[in-house]
Amino acid sequence: MAEQPLVVAALSPADPLGGADQAALEHTLRLAEALGGRSLAVTVGPAGAEEVLRQALACGVQRVLRIDGPAAADSDTTARALVAGLGLVPDLLLCGDRSSGRGTGATPAFLAARLGAAQALGLTELLLREGELTAVRRIDGRRREQLTVPLPAVCSVERGSARLRRAALPALLAARTAEIQVATVALPEPRQPVRLGPARPYRPRPLVLPAPVGTDPLARIRALTETDRPRTAARVITPAGPEAAVDELLGYLREHGYLAHLTREDDQC
Amino acid sequence: MTEPSYAGPVSASALLQQPPPARDFDVLVVGAGPAGSAAALAAARAGCSVALLERGPYPGSKNVYGGVVYGRILDELVPQWWEEMPVERWVTRRSTMVMTADQALTVDFRSQRWGTAPYNGATAHRSDLDGWLAGHAVAAGAVLVPATVATGLLRTTAGTVVGVRTDRPDGDLTAKVVIACDGVNSFLAKEAGLHPRQDNARHLTLGVKETLALPREVIEQRFGLTGRDGQDIEILGCTRGIPGGGFLYTNLESVSLGVVVGLPGLAAAKVRPEELLADLKAHPAIAPLVRGGRQVEYAAHLIPEGGYDHLPELAGDGLLVAGDAAGMCLAAGIWLEGVNFAIGAGMYAGRAAAAAIGAGDTSQAGLAGYRRALERSFVLADHRKLRKVPGLVLSERMQRQYPGLICDLAEGLFEVDNPRPKPGVWRLLRTAVRRHDISPRRLLADAITGMRAFG
Ligand SMILES: Cc1cc2nc3c(=O)[nH]c(=O)nc-3n(C[C@H](O)[C@H](O)[C@H](O)COP(=O)(O)OP(=O)(O)OC[C@H]3O[C@@H](n4cnc5c(N)ncnc54)[C@H](O)[C@@H]3O)c2cc1C
């Protein structure tokens, strides 16, 4: 690790900052402090994207960088632009777990791969404990697992995992006119995205029936529509008491083969 | 300190032992409503450094009004404003409706001249309108500081206002003049002692409004409109006798329906304002106009309706008050105009602040040009002229008896009761006056007051 670790917040360019991006920015500020390091906020986008960088400056990041590019690129292109624009592997790079809108959450994974960094995604907690970066993420069945993340790492955090601090007034005013550094990188031609066609109305799948026998058209239709199948009338019974009702129900289920695996003893309990 | 504070537990007003050596800005405007943005725009144009503080995340985010704005005053600030102002419809039909539970008489005026430049009134959404005007202030050089609440005044021990405290860390901002445009609750002016300490609720009305989405063609058919033409209907007699009135305005693809009622009357009647709005929505004269509308907004807000006789002090040392914060909304029955008054007041406040700063005297005396400018302009001239109107319009008789009287007169006049011959107008009037238990002398007195008040 370099002398002064570098913690980077990669923000999506949408103004105002989305909830997950806000959390990423707050974690960046906290971890830069905890690591005694520097903080940097970057975004890939056109000049209009500088607004989110000004918000980051107002909240206290030390440096900001705009990497010139389209506001909405696919995740891989965004990751490439970020890596090229940064020009180094930061000790820790944080982003929101998915950008607002139709984010897929794939950017951080591409980033980790391109930077050769560890990745821990979709975190609900992230902090430095005894010199180690520890994190928590949700897993199935409402459980959570704890992670220890080696550096360098890319981490994405859920919205609500940290509440962004309120910008101090002097910083807010200073950020309005601050000079914003811009990097230009050569971006590969964007790949053709998968294109969506119009949705078709719902149609149930056809049910394949054997052809009815016979030649009389009416009889064939009756057979196909099951008009002649005998209906079973509902059987109404009035058992004498709860126990009789239970016996009746169990008997019915057994008769239809549902309780084949149970013995009579099981019935008793 | 036991001095009551108007900001409640959050008041952060502070006394400074020493006036700050330098100020962050020349002019600090609190509130980016119509008054605040106009003040910031005028002061910035006059060469001042200006900060415009707004508690909402963007101008207009927290603001409520009925929906009609008269832009003439903007001629001075934004020439050809009609070409860029975010307008829904231009009002070409101006109607006044007087109703009882099952009657309604409408006086309907239409002028196509109002549908072409330079226009008259327009319906507009506040979130668009406030953002647009604040944008002009920013373009003129004002610094917009959103999502920031002024929580108190910074004053010297001598009482001079030198800035405000905000809810942000390190949040003090100093300025040579603070212009309070913080709306009807007006807590900065109250903290500065500019409002008389008395029962302010008496001069407040509560507006409740619903915006109902309807297709554009449906609105055009129901209201008899084409293109961008719009209708403004002011309604009397729809508040179960509680002092107040109602309105129905057409936007491009929605209509705004609302009632405005006096707080004391509302409290005494023990009626919820939303019940009054529901009544109005179901009234036979209104229901067919709004049928099928999908509710897209429901809002409530206070309106200061005290008029000229209940204005606060408009200037203190280092402080000016404009717009609703100074009770400048003109609410006089057939008029409900607040935005244009706020813009006018803000503009004069911004100019007066710049002039005082230029002259090096921002004391109350140095800022006195503000009131003089207002008195010369429509802002206080209209209020002065119509000072008796709020009292008349909100009077017991106007609210409870006259709507019935007027509707009965019309009904008698238009009802064909053959084989009986038509009744004379005088007989109709006499019967109606008797039925509604009105003293003819009071009626005459009110007619004269009305002539004088509006004349
Ligand atoms: C139901 C209703 C219908 C109305 N209909 C009409 C109509 O049809 N036409 C018309 O012309 N007028 C109408 N009015 C009146 C009109 O809305 C007001 O007169 C007008 O908005 C006054 O403008 P203002 O700038 O003084 O105050 P506001 O518009 O109230 O603006 C005050 C601003 O200050 C901000 N603020 C407040 N406190 C602070 C603080 N401490 N720190 C920072 N910012 C703060 C607020 O967020 C707000 O943006 C209506 C009002 C109501 C309630």
Coordinates of C-alpha atoms in Angstrom, one line a residue, chain B residues 44-267:
Chain B
A44 CA -28.1 41.1 -8.4
R45 CA -29.0 43.2 -11.5
A46 CA -28.2 46.3 -9.4
G47 CA -24.7 44.9 -8.9
C48 CA -24.9 43.4 -5.4
S49 CA -23.4 40.0 -4.5
V50 CA -26.5 38.0 -3.5
A51 CA -27.2 34.6 -1.8
L52 CA -30.7 33.1 -2.2
L53 CA -31.4 30.6 0.5
E54 CA -34.1 27.9 0.0
R55 CA -35.1 25.2 2.4
G56 CA -36.5 22.9 -0.3
P57 CA -34.2 20.8 -2.5
Y58 CA -35.1 23.1 -5.4
P59 CA -37.2 26.3 -5.7
G60 CA -40.9 25.5 -5.8
S61 CA -40.5 22.1 -4.3
K62 CA -42.5 23.1 -1.2
N63 CA -44.8 25.6 -2.6
V64 CA -48.6 25.6 -2.9
Y65 CA -51.0 28.0 -4.6
G66 CA -54.2 27.9 -6.6
G67 CA -52.7 28.4 -10.0
V68 CA -53.3 31.7 -11.6
V69 CA -50.4 34.2 -12.0
Y70 CA -50.6 37.7 -13.4
G71 CA -47.3 38.4 -15.1
R72 CA -47.5 42.1 -16.0
I73 CA -45.1 43.1 -13.2
L74 CA -42.5 40.9 -14.8
D75 CA -42.3 43.3 -17.8
E76 CA -39.8 45.2 -15.6
L77 CA -37.7 42.2 -14.8
V78 CA -37.9 39.8 -17.7
P79 CA -38.9 41.6 -21.0
Q80 CA -41.1 39.3 -23.2
W81 CA -41.5 36.9 -20.2
W82 CA -44.5 35.3 -21.9
E83 CA -42.2 33.7 -24.4
E84 CA -40.3 31.7 -21.8
M85 CA -42.4 31.5 -18.7
P86 CA -43.6 27.9 -18.0
V87 CA -47.3 28.5 -18.6
E88 CA -50.1 25.9 -18.6
R89 CA -52.9 28.0 -20.1
W90 CA -53.6 31.7 -20.7
V91 CA -56.8 32.8 -18.8
T92 CA -59.3 34.0 -21.4
R93 CA -62.4 33.2 -19.3
R94 CA -62.8 34.8 -15.9
S95 CA -65.9 33.7 -14.1
T96 CA -67.4 34.5 -10.7
M97 CA -69.8 31.9 -9.4
V98 CA -72.2 32.4 -6.5
M99 CA -73.7 29.3 -5.2
T100 CA -76.0 27.7 -2.6
A101 CA -76.3 24.0 -2.1
D102 CA -78.5 23.5 -5.2
Q103 CA -78.2 26.8 -7.1
A104 CA -75.4 28.6 -8.9
L105 CA -75.2 31.9 -10.7
T106 CA -72.2 32.6 -12.8
V107 CA -71.0 35.8 -14.3
D108 CA -68.7 34.7 -17.1
F109 CA -66.4 37.1 -19.0
R110 CA -64.3 36.1 -22.0
S111 CA -61.7 38.1 -23.7
Q112 CA -59.6 36.7 -26.6
R113 CA -57.3 39.6 -26.2
W114 CA -56.0 37.9 -23.0
G115 CA -55.0 34.9 -25.1
T116 CA -52.4 36.8 -27.1
A117 CA -49.3 38.8 -26.2
P118 CA -48.8 40.6 -24.0
Y119 CA -51.4 38.5 -22.2
N120 CA -53.0 38.9 -18.7
G121 CA -53.3 35.9 -16.4
A122 CA -52.0 32.4 -16.8
T123 CA -52.2 29.1 -15.0
A124 CA -48.9 27.7 -14.1
H125 CA -47.4 25.1 -11.7
R126 CA -45.4 26.5 -8.9
S127 CA -42.6 24.0 -9.2
D128 CA -42.1 25.2 -12.8
L129 CA -42.7 28.8 -12.1
D130 CA -40.5 29.2 -9.0
G131 CA -37.6 27.3 -10.7
W132 CA -37.9 29.5 -13.7
L133 CA -37.7 32.8 -11.8
A134 CA -34.9 31.5 -9.5
G135 CA -33.1 30.6 -12.7
H136 CA -33.2 34.2 -13.8
A137 CA -31.8 35.3 -10.4
V138 CA -29.0 32.8 -10.8
A139 CA -28.3 33.9 -14.3
A140 CA -28.0 37.5 -13.0
G141 CA -25.3 36.3 -10.5
A142 CA -27.2 35.3 -7.4
V143 CA -25.9 32.2 -5.6
L144 CA -28.7 29.8 -5.0
V145 CA -28.2 27.7 -1.8
P146 CA -30.9 25.0 -1.8
A147 CA -31.8 22.4 0.9
T148 CA -30.8 25.0 3.6
V149 CA -33.1 26.3 6.2
A150 CA -32.6 29.7 7.9
T151 CA -33.1 28.9 11.5
G152 CA -32.6 32.3 13.1
L153 CA -31.3 35.8 12.7
L154 CA -27.8 37.0 13.5
R155 CA -28.1 40.4 15.2
T156 CA -25.7 42.8 16.9
T157 CA -26.4 43.8 20.5
A158 CA -27.8 47.0 19.0
G159 CA -30.5 44.9 17.2
T160 CA -29.1 45.3 13.7
V161 CA -29.6 42.2 11.5
V162 CA -26.3 41.1 10.1
G163 CA -27.1 37.7 8.7
V164 CA -28.8 34.4 9.4
R165 CA -27.9 31.1 10.9
T166 CA -28.8 28.0 8.9
D167 CA -29.2 24.4 9.7
R168 CA -25.9 23.4 8.0
P169 CA -22.6 22.9 9.9
D170 CA -20.7 26.2 10.0
G171 CA -24.0 27.6 8.7
D172 CA -23.8 31.3 9.6
L173 CA -24.1 33.6 6.6
T174 CA -23.6 37.4 7.0
A175 CA -24.8 40.2 4.7
K176 CA -25.4 43.9 4.7
V177 CA -29.1 43.4 4.2
V178 CA -31.3 40.4 4.8
I179 CA -34.5 40.2 2.8
A180 CA -37.0 37.9 4.5
C181 CA -39.2 36.2 1.8
D182 CA -39.8 33.1 3.9
G183 CA -43.6 33.0 3.3
V184 CA -46.7 33.2 5.4
N185 CA -45.3 32.0 8.7
S186 CA -42.8 34.8 8.5
F187 CA -40.7 33.7 11.3
L188 CA -37.6 35.9 10.6
A189 CA -39.7 39.1 10.7
K190 CA -41.4 37.9 13.8
E191 CA -38.1 37.2 15.5
A192 CA -37.0 40.7 14.5
G193 CA -40.1 42.0 16.2
L194 CA -41.6 43.5 13.0
H195 CA -45.0 41.8 13.4
P196 CA -47.3 43.2 16.1
R197 CA -47.5 40.6 18.8
Q198 CA -51.2 39.7 18.7
D199 CA -53.5 37.0 17.5
N200 CA -52.2 36.5 14.0
A201 CA -54.5 33.5 13.3
R202 CA -57.3 36.0 12.8
H203 CA -55.8 37.2 9.6
L204 CA -54.9 33.8 8.2
T205 CA -57.0 31.6 5.9
L206 CA -56.3 28.1 5.0
G207 CA -56.3 27.0 1.4
V208 CA -56.9 23.3 0.5
K209 CA -56.5 22.3 -3.1
E210 CA -56.8 19.2 -5.2
T211 CA -55.3 18.8 -8.6
L212 CA -57.3 16.4 -10.8
A213 CA -55.8 15.1 -14.1
L214 CA -58.1 15.1 -17.1
P215 CA -57.3 14.7 -20.8
R216 CA -56.6 17.9 -22.6
E217 CA -59.6 17.5 -25.0
V218 CA -62.0 16.8 -22.1
I219 CA -60.9 20.0 -20.4
E220 CA -61.3 21.9 -23.7
Q221 CA -64.8 20.5 -24.2
R222 CA -66.1 21.0 -20.7
F223 CA -64.8 24.5 -20.2
G224 CA -65.3 25.7 -23.8
L225 CA -61.7 26.3 -24.5
T226 CA -59.4 25.9 -27.5
G227 CA -55.6 25.7 -27.7
R228 CA -53.9 27.3 -24.8
D229 CA -56.9 29.2 -23.5
G230 CA -57.9 28.7 -19.9
Q231 CA -60.6 29.5 -17.4
D232 CA -60.5 30.8 -13.9
I233 CA -63.6 30.4 -11.8
E234 CA -63.8 32.1 -8.3
I235 CA -66.6 30.8 -6.2
L236 CA -68.6 32.3 -3.3
G237 CA -71.0 30.5 -1.0
C238 CA -69.4 27.1 -1.1
T239 CA -68.0 27.0 2.4
R240 CA -71.1 26.2 4.5
G241 CA -71.2 29.8 5.7
I242 CA -67.6 29.7 7.0
P243 CA -65.9 32.9 5.8
G244 CA -64.0 32.0 2.6
G245 CA -64.5 31.0 -1.0
G246 CA -63.4 28.5 -3.6
F247 CA -61.7 28.3 -7.0
L248 CA -61.5 26.1 -10.1
Y249 CA -58.6 26.7 -12.5
T250 CA -57.8 24.9 -15.7
N251 CA -54.2 23.7 -16.3
L252 CA -53.2 22.1 -19.6
E253 CA -54.0 18.5 -18.5
S254 CA -55.5 19.0 -15.1
V255 CA -57.7 21.2 -13.1
S256 CA -57.1 22.7 -9.7
L257 CA -60.1 22.8 -7.3
G258 CA -59.8 24.4 -3.9
V259 CA -61.4 26.2 -1.0
V260 CA -60.0 28.9 1.1
V261 CA -61.4 29.5 4.6
G262 CA -60.7 31.7 7.6
L263 CA -59.0 29.9 10.5
P264 CA -61.3 31.2 13.3
G265 CA -64.4 30.3 11.4
L266 CA -63.1 26.9 10.5
A267 CA -62.2 26.2 14.1

